[in-house]
Amino acid sequence: MIELSLREVTKRFHRGGEIVCALDRVTLDVPAAQFCVVMGPSGSGKSTLLHLVAGIDAPTSGTVIVDGRDLAAMSDDERTLLRRRRIGFVFQFFNLLPTLSALENAALPLQLDGVRRAEAERRARDLLGDLGLGDRLDHRPHQLSGGQMQRVALARALVGDPALLLADEPTGNLDSRSGEEVLALLRETATVRGHTVLMVTHDERAASVGDRIVHLVDGRVGSDTTTARAAAAR
Ligand code: ADP
Ligand code: MG
């Protein structure tokens, strides 16, 4: 069970001679096992928010607390272990390793964590099968379609059964049927496994699968609403 807390989080980037304020004093609490959706126009700070929660990047000011721990107070090694053991990340642009097969990519987090290869690949194979990629295990990323790479990236994120799943537009490249399968898997991650999910999407229908929708506008929280689905479940 992992909960998240952002306190007055600001992130500025320097680009050329300009300063871009990607996040502007964002305060947000996400309780354990919530499926929280982040929406907003391109450039509103959605990916930046996920990167800060994963500890891949650090805020300019403010505090990011994951599982009760202030990320800024942890060492690089501690953050790496937190990411490896507790957090799954589906990147907007997949970040698959080009020289590894789909199976090897999906199994990689477990292998990095010392799980035996056969066992890591067994778990990766099961997940890839669930995601309809059972016949693509030996393909390299360049031999896969965008939607297939996206599902390999999702399998890699889920293979360690992470308590916190961060997903950046995980259905962006999928047809509606695969999209629904992915959303069902994320929903199950929260409801059945009790894991926390933070998902960025542009798609209203995908968003409606979550419990809550946070809208970012110019790096600020514009609105924060409970979905009809979550209201009905109460
Ligand atoms: P979104 O995911 O909502 O499209 P991002 O979080 O990627 O938005 O970006 C928010 C803003 O911060 C944009 O203006 C973007 O150009 C800028 N930005 C993001 N990452 C960087 C970076 N590494 N260097 C400079 N500017 C960045
Ligand atoms: Mg983005």
mmCIF file of C-alpha atoms and ligand atoms in Angstrom:
data_model
loop_
_atom_site.group_PDB
_atom_site.id
_atom_site.type_symbol
_atom_site.label_atom_id
_atom_site.label_comp_id
_atom_site.label_asym_id
_atom_site.label_seq_id
_atom_site.Cartn_x
_atom_site.Cartn_y
_atom_site.Cartn_z
ATOM 1 C CA MET A 1 0.000 0.000 0.000
ATOM 2 C CA ILE A 2 1.525 3.288 -1.079
ATOM 3 C CA GLU A 3 0.173 6.774 -0.694
ATOM 4 C CA LEU A 4 1.486 9.923 -2.306
ATOM 5 C CA SER A 5 1.612 13.470 -1.189
ATOM 6 C CA LEU A 6 2.801 16.526 -3.078
ATOM 7 C CA ARG A 7 3.172 19.774 -1.140
ATOM 8 C CA GLU A 8 3.458 23.066 -3.028
ATOM 9 C CA VAL A 9 5.507 21.377 -5.732
ATOM 10 C CA THR A 10 7.024 23.687 -8.328
ATOM 11 C CA LYS A 11 9.198 22.593 -11.241
ATOM 12 C CA ARG A 12 10.910 25.056 -13.540
ATOM 13 C CA PHE A 13 13.026 24.226 -16.570
ATOM 14 C CA HIS A 14 15.559 26.463 -18.266
ATOM 15 C CA ARG A 15 15.195 26.338 -22.007
ATOM 16 C CA GLY A 16 17.371 28.592 -24.122
ATOM 17 C CA GLY A 17 17.237 31.894 -22.241
ATOM 18 C CA GLU A 18 13.728 31.200 -20.959
ATOM 19 C CA ILE A 19 12.318 29.675 -17.827
ATOM 20 C CA VAL A 20 9.378 27.329 -18.241
ATOM 21 C CA CYS A 21 7.253 26.691 -15.171
ATOM 22 C CA ALA A 22 6.041 23.117 -15.758
ATOM 23 C CA LEU A 23 4.413 22.754 -12.324
ATOM 24 C CA ASP A 24 3.312 25.654 -10.174
ATOM 25 C CA ARG A 25 2.713 24.970 -6.464
ATOM 26 C CA VAL A 26 0.866 21.693 -6.946
ATOM 27 C CA THR A 27 -0.547 20.155 -3.777
ATOM 28 C CA LEU A 28 -2.116 16.726 -4.149
ATOM 29 C CA ASP A 29 -2.779 13.718 -1.916
ATOM 30 C CA VAL A 30 -3.430 10.312 -3.411
ATOM 31 C CA PRO A 31 -4.499 7.660 -0.886
ATOM 32 C CA ALA A 32 -3.393 4.043 -1.167
ATOM 33 C CA ALA A 33 -5.280 1.951 -3.726
ATOM 34 C CA GLN A 34 -6.794 4.964 -5.460
ATOM 35 C CA PHE A 35 -6.874 5.038 -9.266
ATOM 36 C CA CYS A 36 -6.167 8.707 -9.890
ATOM 37 C CA VAL A 37 -6.290 10.105 -13.421
ATOM 38 C CA VAL A 38 -4.396 13.207 -14.528
ATOM 39 C CA MET A 39 -5.743 15.104 -17.525
ATOM 40 C CA GLY A 40 -4.816 18.377 -19.170
ATOM 41 C CA PRO A 41 -3.668 19.899 -22.436
ATOM 42 C CA SER A 42 -0.274 19.173 -23.935
ATOM 43 C CA GLY A 43 2.416 21.035 -21.998
ATOM 44 C CA SER A 44 0.351 21.322 -18.811
ATOM 45 C CA GLY A 45 2.917 19.402 -16.730
ATOM 46 C CA LYS A 46 1.469 15.886 -16.654
ATOM 47 C CA SER A 47 4.629 13.966 -17.549
ATOM 48 C CA THR A 48 6.693 16.200 -15.276
ATOM 49 C CA LEU A 49 4.376 15.324 -12.385
ATOM 50 C CA LEU A 50 4.897 11.585 -12.938
ATOM 51 C CA HIS A 51 8.677 11.994 -13.227
ATOM 52 C CA LEU A 52 8.793 13.840 -9.883
ATOM 53 C CA VAL A 53 6.682 11.187 -8.145
ATOM 54 C CA ALA A 54 9.032 8.495 -9.493
ATOM 55 C CA GLY A 55 12.046 10.446 -8.269
ATOM 56 C CA ILE A 56 13.458 10.505 -11.808
ATOM 57 C CA ASP A 57 13.622 14.279 -11.519
ATOM 58 C CA ALA A 58 13.570 16.595 -8.490
ATOM 59 C CA PRO A 59 11.263 19.561 -7.876
ATOM 60 C CA THR A 60 12.619 23.116 -7.895
ATOM 61 C CA SER A 61 10.766 23.627 -4.632
ATOM 62 C CA GLY A 62 8.165 21.806 -2.572
ATOM 63 C CA THR A 63 8.024 18.267 -1.235
ATOM 64 C CA VAL A 64 7.203 14.911 -2.802
ATOM 65 C CA ILE A 65 6.352 12.202 -0.275
ATOM 66 C CA VAL A 66 5.997 8.598 -1.441
ATOM 67 C CA ASP A 67 5.091 5.896 1.036
ATOM 68 C CA GLY A 68 5.690 8.305 3.909
ATOM 69 C CA ARG A 69 9.187 9.242 2.753
ATOM 70 C CA ASP A 70 10.381 12.586 1.474
ATOM 71 C CA LEU A 71 12.168 11.735 -1.785
ATOM 72 C CA ALA A 72 14.591 14.649 -1.350
ATOM 73 C CA ALA A 73 15.779 13.175 1.963
ATOM 74 C CA MET A 74 16.685 9.840 0.370
ATOM 75 C CA SER A 75 20.012 8.938 -1.230
ATOM 76 C CA ASP A 76 20.230 8.126 -4.940
ATOM 77 C CA ASP A 77 20.587 4.450 -4.055
ATOM 78 C CA GLU A 78 17.515 4.517 -1.840
ATOM 79 C CA ARG A 79 15.476 6.197 -4.573
ATOM 80 C CA THR A 80 16.697 3.647 -7.111
ATOM 81 C CA LEU A 81 15.632 0.790 -4.842
ATOM 82 C CA LEU A 82 12.246 2.394 -4.176
ATOM 83 C CA ARG A 83 11.741 2.706 -7.935
ATOM 84 C CA ARG A 84 12.908 -0.805 -8.620
ATOM 85 C CA ARG A 85 10.936 -2.540 -5.872
ATOM 86 C CA ARG A 86 7.773 -0.508 -5.373
ATOM 87 C CA ILE A 87 7.114 1.598 -8.473
ATOM 88 C CA GLY A 88 6.191 0.635 -12.027
ATOM 89 C CA PHE A 89 6.456 3.278 -14.736
ATOM 90 C CA VAL A 90 4.914 3.201 -18.206
ATOM 91 C CA PHE A 91 6.697 5.923 -20.151
ATOM 92 C CA GLN A 92 4.906 8.000 -22.750
ATOM 93 C CA PHE A 93 7.533 6.963 -25.302
ATOM 94 C CA PHE A 94 7.988 3.426 -23.889
ATOM 95 C CA ASN A 95 11.795 3.537 -23.292
ATOM 96 C CA LEU A 96 12.239 -0.101 -24.273
ATOM 97 C CA LEU A 97 15.788 -1.370 -24.759
ATOM 98 C CA PRO A 98 16.242 -1.882 -28.519
ATOM 99 C CA THR A 99 18.590 -4.857 -28.312
ATOM 100 C CA LEU A 100 16.335 -6.888 -26.003
ATOM 101 C CA SER A 101 13.328 -8.970 -27.023
ATOM 102 C CA ALA A 102 9.821 -8.186 -25.758
ATOM 103 C CA LEU A 103 10.209 -10.954 -23.185
ATOM 104 C CA GLU A 104 13.618 -9.732 -22.012
ATOM 105 C CA ASN A 105 12.388 -6.135 -21.787
ATOM 106 C CA ALA A 106 9.384 -7.149 -19.706
ATOM 107 C CA ALA A 107 11.478 -9.381 -17.416
ATOM 108 C CA LEU A 108 14.242 -6.817 -16.914
ATOM 109 C CA PRO A 109 13.058 -5.166 -13.648
ATOM 110 C CA LEU A 110 12.929 -8.561 -11.929
ATOM 111 C CA GLN A 111 16.323 -9.577 -13.260
ATOM 112 C CA LEU A 112 17.841 -6.292 -12.090
ATOM 113 C CA ASP A 113 16.422 -7.109 -8.679
ATOM 114 C CA GLY A 114 18.156 -10.484 -8.611
ATOM 115 C CA VAL A 115 15.262 -12.759 -9.556
ATOM 116 C CA ARG A 116 16.454 -15.824 -11.478
ATOM 117 C CA ARG A 117 16.114 -15.506 -15.219
ATOM 118 C CA ALA A 118 13.742 -18.457 -15.656
ATOM 119 C CA GLU A 119 11.422 -17.150 -12.947
ATOM 120 C CA ALA A 120 11.562 -13.550 -14.216
ATOM 121 C CA GLU A 121 10.770 -14.692 -17.743
ATOM 122 C CA ARG A 122 7.950 -16.914 -16.561
ATOM 123 C CA ARG A 123 6.227 -13.956 -14.943
ATOM 124 C CA ALA A 124 6.906 -11.694 -17.918
ATOM 125 C CA ARG A 125 5.561 -14.348 -20.307
ATOM 126 C CA ASP A 126 2.306 -14.642 -18.322
ATOM 127 C CA LEU A 127 1.745 -10.893 -18.398
ATOM 128 C CA LEU A 128 2.612 -10.549 -22.085
ATOM 129 C CA GLY A 129 0.188 -13.391 -22.768
ATOM 130 C CA ASP A 130 -2.565 -11.592 -20.838
ATOM 131 C CA LEU A 131 -1.843 -8.526 -22.950
ATOM 132 C CA GLY A 132 -2.225 -10.464 -26.205
ATOM 133 C CA LEU A 133 1.483 -10.603 -27.023
ATOM 134 C CA GLY A 134 2.068 -14.307 -26.493
ATOM 135 C CA ASP A 135 3.198 -14.648 -30.118
ATOM 136 C CA ARG A 136 5.569 -11.656 -29.997
ATOM 137 C CA LEU A 137 7.868 -12.683 -27.156
ATOM 138 C CA ASP A 138 11.024 -12.907 -29.274
ATOM 139 C CA HIS A 139 10.429 -9.720 -31.251
ATOM 140 C CA ARG A 140 12.644 -6.712 -30.698
ATOM 141 C CA PRO A 141 10.975 -3.311 -30.216
ATOM 142 C CA HIS A 142 11.614 -2.230 -33.841
ATOM 143 C CA GLN A 143 9.700 -5.308 -34.998
ATOM 144 C CA LEU A 144 6.629 -4.286 -32.995
ATOM 145 C CA SER A 145 3.855 -1.779 -33.663
ATOM 146 C CA GLY A 146 3.399 1.234 -31.396
ATOM 147 C CA GLY A 147 0.507 -0.441 -29.614
ATOM 148 C CA GLN A 148 2.549 -3.605 -29.093
ATOM 149 C CA MET A 149 5.506 -1.641 -27.691
ATOM 150 C CA GLN A 150 3.119 0.138 -25.367
ATOM 151 C CA ARG A 151 1.862 -3.177 -24.018
ATOM 152 C CA VAL A 152 5.425 -4.470 -23.554
ATOM 153 C CA ALA A 153 6.145 -1.285 -21.592
ATOM 154 C CA LEU A 154 3.071 -1.970 -19.457
ATOM 155 C CA ALA A 155 4.143 -5.573 -18.852
ATOM 156 C CA ARG A 156 7.575 -4.338 -17.771
ATOM 157 C CA ALA A 157 5.933 -1.869 -15.380
ATOM 158 C CA LEU A 158 3.664 -4.516 -13.845
ATOM 159 C CA VAL A 159 6.047 -7.467 -13.717
ATOM 160 C CA GLY A 160 7.296 -6.718 -10.208
ATOM 161 C CA ASP A 161 3.714 -6.254 -8.936
ATOM 162 C CA PRO A 162 4.497 -2.660 -7.882
ATOM 163 C CA ALA A 163 2.537 -0.976 -5.112
ATOM 164 C CA LEU A 164 2.531 2.221 -7.159
ATOM 165 C CA LEU A 165 1.946 2.281 -10.901
ATOM 166 C CA LEU A 166 2.663 5.461 -12.850
ATOM 167 C CA ALA A 167 1.358 5.359 -16.415
ATOM 168 C CA ASP A 168 1.838 8.133 -18.969
ATOM 169 C CA GLU A 169 -0.868 7.848 -21.634
ATOM 170 C CA PRO A 170 -0.755 4.033 -21.545
ATOM 171 C CA THR A 171 -3.587 3.663 -24.062
ATOM 172 C CA GLY A 172 -2.411 6.419 -26.432
ATOM 173 C CA ASN A 173 -1.314 4.028 -29.188
ATOM 174 C CA LEU A 174 -3.902 1.301 -28.756
ATOM 175 C CA ASP A 175 -7.017 0.387 -30.696
ATOM 176 C CA SER A 176 -10.158 0.489 -28.581
ATOM 177 C CA ARG A 177 -10.181 -3.214 -27.763
ATOM 178 C CA SER A 178 -6.560 -3.372 -26.549
ATOM 179 C CA GLY A 179 -7.166 -0.059 -24.779
ATOM 180 C CA GLU A 180 -10.015 -1.583 -22.841
ATOM 181 C CA GLU A 181 -7.908 -4.592 -21.871
ATOM 182 C CA VAL A 182 -5.159 -2.328 -20.587
ATOM 183 C CA LEU A 183 -7.638 -0.217 -18.615
ATOM 184 C CA ALA A 184 -9.198 -3.339 -17.119
ATOM 185 C CA LEU A 185 -5.739 -4.464 -16.024
ATOM 186 C CA LEU A 186 -5.015 -1.080 -14.402
ATOM 187 C CA ARG A 187 -8.420 -1.094 -12.730
ATOM 188 C CA GLU A 188 -7.715 -4.560 -11.339
ATOM 189 C CA THR A 189 -4.318 -3.378 -10.108
ATOM 190 C CA ALA A 190 -6.091 -0.844 -7.894
ATOM 191 C CA THR A 191 -9.267 -2.694 -6.917
ATOM 192 C CA VAL A 192 -8.054 -6.270 -6.545
ATOM 193 C CA ARG A 193 -4.385 -5.827 -5.657
ATOM 194 C CA GLY A 194 -4.826 -2.639 -3.639
ATOM 195 C CA HIS A 195 -2.128 -0.826 -5.570
ATOM 196 C CA THR A 196 -2.122 2.904 -6.226
ATOM 197 C CA VAL A 197 -2.388 4.030 -9.842
ATOM 198 C CA LEU A 198 -1.590 7.462 -11.243
ATOM 199 C CA MET A 199 -2.445 7.579 -14.941
ATOM 200 C CA VAL A 200 -2.142 10.384 -17.467
ATOM 201 C CA THR A 201 -4.623 10.305 -20.337
ATOM 202 C CA HIS A 202 -6.259 12.526 -22.941
ATOM 203 C CA ASP A 203 -9.141 10.149 -23.383
ATOM 204 C CA GLU A 204 -12.373 10.859 -21.452
ATOM 205 C CA ARG A 205 -13.441 7.243 -21.677
ATOM 206 C CA ALA A 206 -10.139 6.008 -20.279
ATOM 207 C CA ALA A 207 -10.412 8.602 -17.505
ATOM 208 C CA SER A 208 -13.852 7.355 -16.493
ATOM 209 C CA VAL A 209 -12.293 4.028 -15.419
ATOM 210 C CA GLY A 210 -10.483 5.827 -12.582
ATOM 211 C CA ASP A 211 -11.749 6.940 -9.180
ATOM 212 C CA ARG A 212 -10.772 10.555 -9.490
ATOM 213 C CA ILE A 213 -9.769 13.048 -12.174
ATOM 214 C CA VAL A 214 -7.288 15.825 -11.535
ATOM 215 C CA HIS A 215 -7.086 18.437 -14.290
ATOM 216 C CA LEU A 216 -3.833 20.278 -14.754
ATOM 217 C CA VAL A 217 -3.936 23.679 -16.424
ATOM 218 C CA ASP A 218 -0.644 25.514 -16.981
ATOM 219 C CA GLY A 219 1.056 23.502 -14.253
ATOM 220 C CA ARG A 220 -1.683 24.045 -11.664
ATOM 221 C CA VAL A 221 -4.501 21.883 -10.386
ATOM 222 C CA GLY A 222 -7.549 23.291 -12.168
ATOM 223 C CA SER A 223 -10.168 20.839 -10.951
ATOM 224 C CA ASP A 224 -10.237 17.684 -8.865
ATOM 225 C CA THR A 225 -13.351 15.516 -9.130
ATOM 226 C CA THR A 226 -14.592 12.080 -8.121
ATOM 227 C CA THR A 227 -15.709 9.995 -11.118
ATOM 228 C CA ALA A 228 -19.279 8.718 -11.389
ATOM 229 C CA ARG A 229 -17.860 5.220 -11.066
ATOM 230 C CA ALA A 230 -16.219 5.956 -7.706
ATOM 231 C CA ALA A 231 -19.286 7.844 -6.441
ATOM 232 C CA ALA A 232 -21.495 4.849 -7.297
ATOM 233 C CA ALA A 233 -19.145 2.483 -5.478
ATOM 234 C CA ARG A 234 -19.524 4.332 -2.190
HETATM 235 P P1 ADP B 1 2.617 17.295 -20.668
HETATM 236 O O1 ADP B 1 3.083 15.928 -20.301
HETATM 237 O O2 ADP B 1 1.393 17.730 -19.917
HETATM 238 O O3 ADP B 1 2.435 17.472 -22.135
HETATM 239 P P2 ADP B 1 5.254 18.117 -19.739
HETATM 240 O O4 ADP B 1 5.263 17.793 -18.292
HETATM 241 O O5 ADP B 1 5.970 17.195 -20.652
HETATM 242 O O6 ADP B 1 3.736 18.347 -20.220
HETATM 243 O O7 ADP B 1 5.872 19.563 -19.959
HETATM 244 C C1 ADP B 1 5.412 20.728 -19.263
HETATM 245 C C2 ADP B 1 6.220 21.923 -19.734
HETATM 246 O O8 ADP B 1 7.570 21.791 -19.318
HETATM 247 C C3 ADP B 1 6.250 22.077 -21.250
HETATM 248 O O9 ADP B 1 6.245 23.457 -21.547
HETATM 249 C C4 ADP B 1 7.561 21.426 -21.621
HETATM 250 O O10 ADP B 1 8.058 21.961 -22.826
HETATM 251 C C5 ADP B 1 8.453 21.770 -20.445
HETATM 252 N N1 ADP B 1 9.472 20.740 -20.202
HETATM 253 C C6 ADP B 1 9.259 19.466 -19.810
HETATM 254 N N2 ADP B 1 10.437 18.810 -19.657
HETATM 255 C C7 ADP B 1 11.410 19.696 -19.970
HETATM 256 C C8 ADP B 1 12.842 19.639 -19.997
HETATM 257 N N3 ADP B 1 13.493 18.521 -19.666
HETATM 258 N N4 ADP B 1 13.511 20.766 -20.360
HETATM 259 C C9 ADP B 1 12.865 21.903 -20.669
HETATM 260 N N5 ADP B 1 11.514 22.033 -20.659
HETATM 261 C C10 ADP B 1 10.799 20.951 -20.317
HETATM 262 MG MG MG B 2 3.437 14.228 -21.474
#
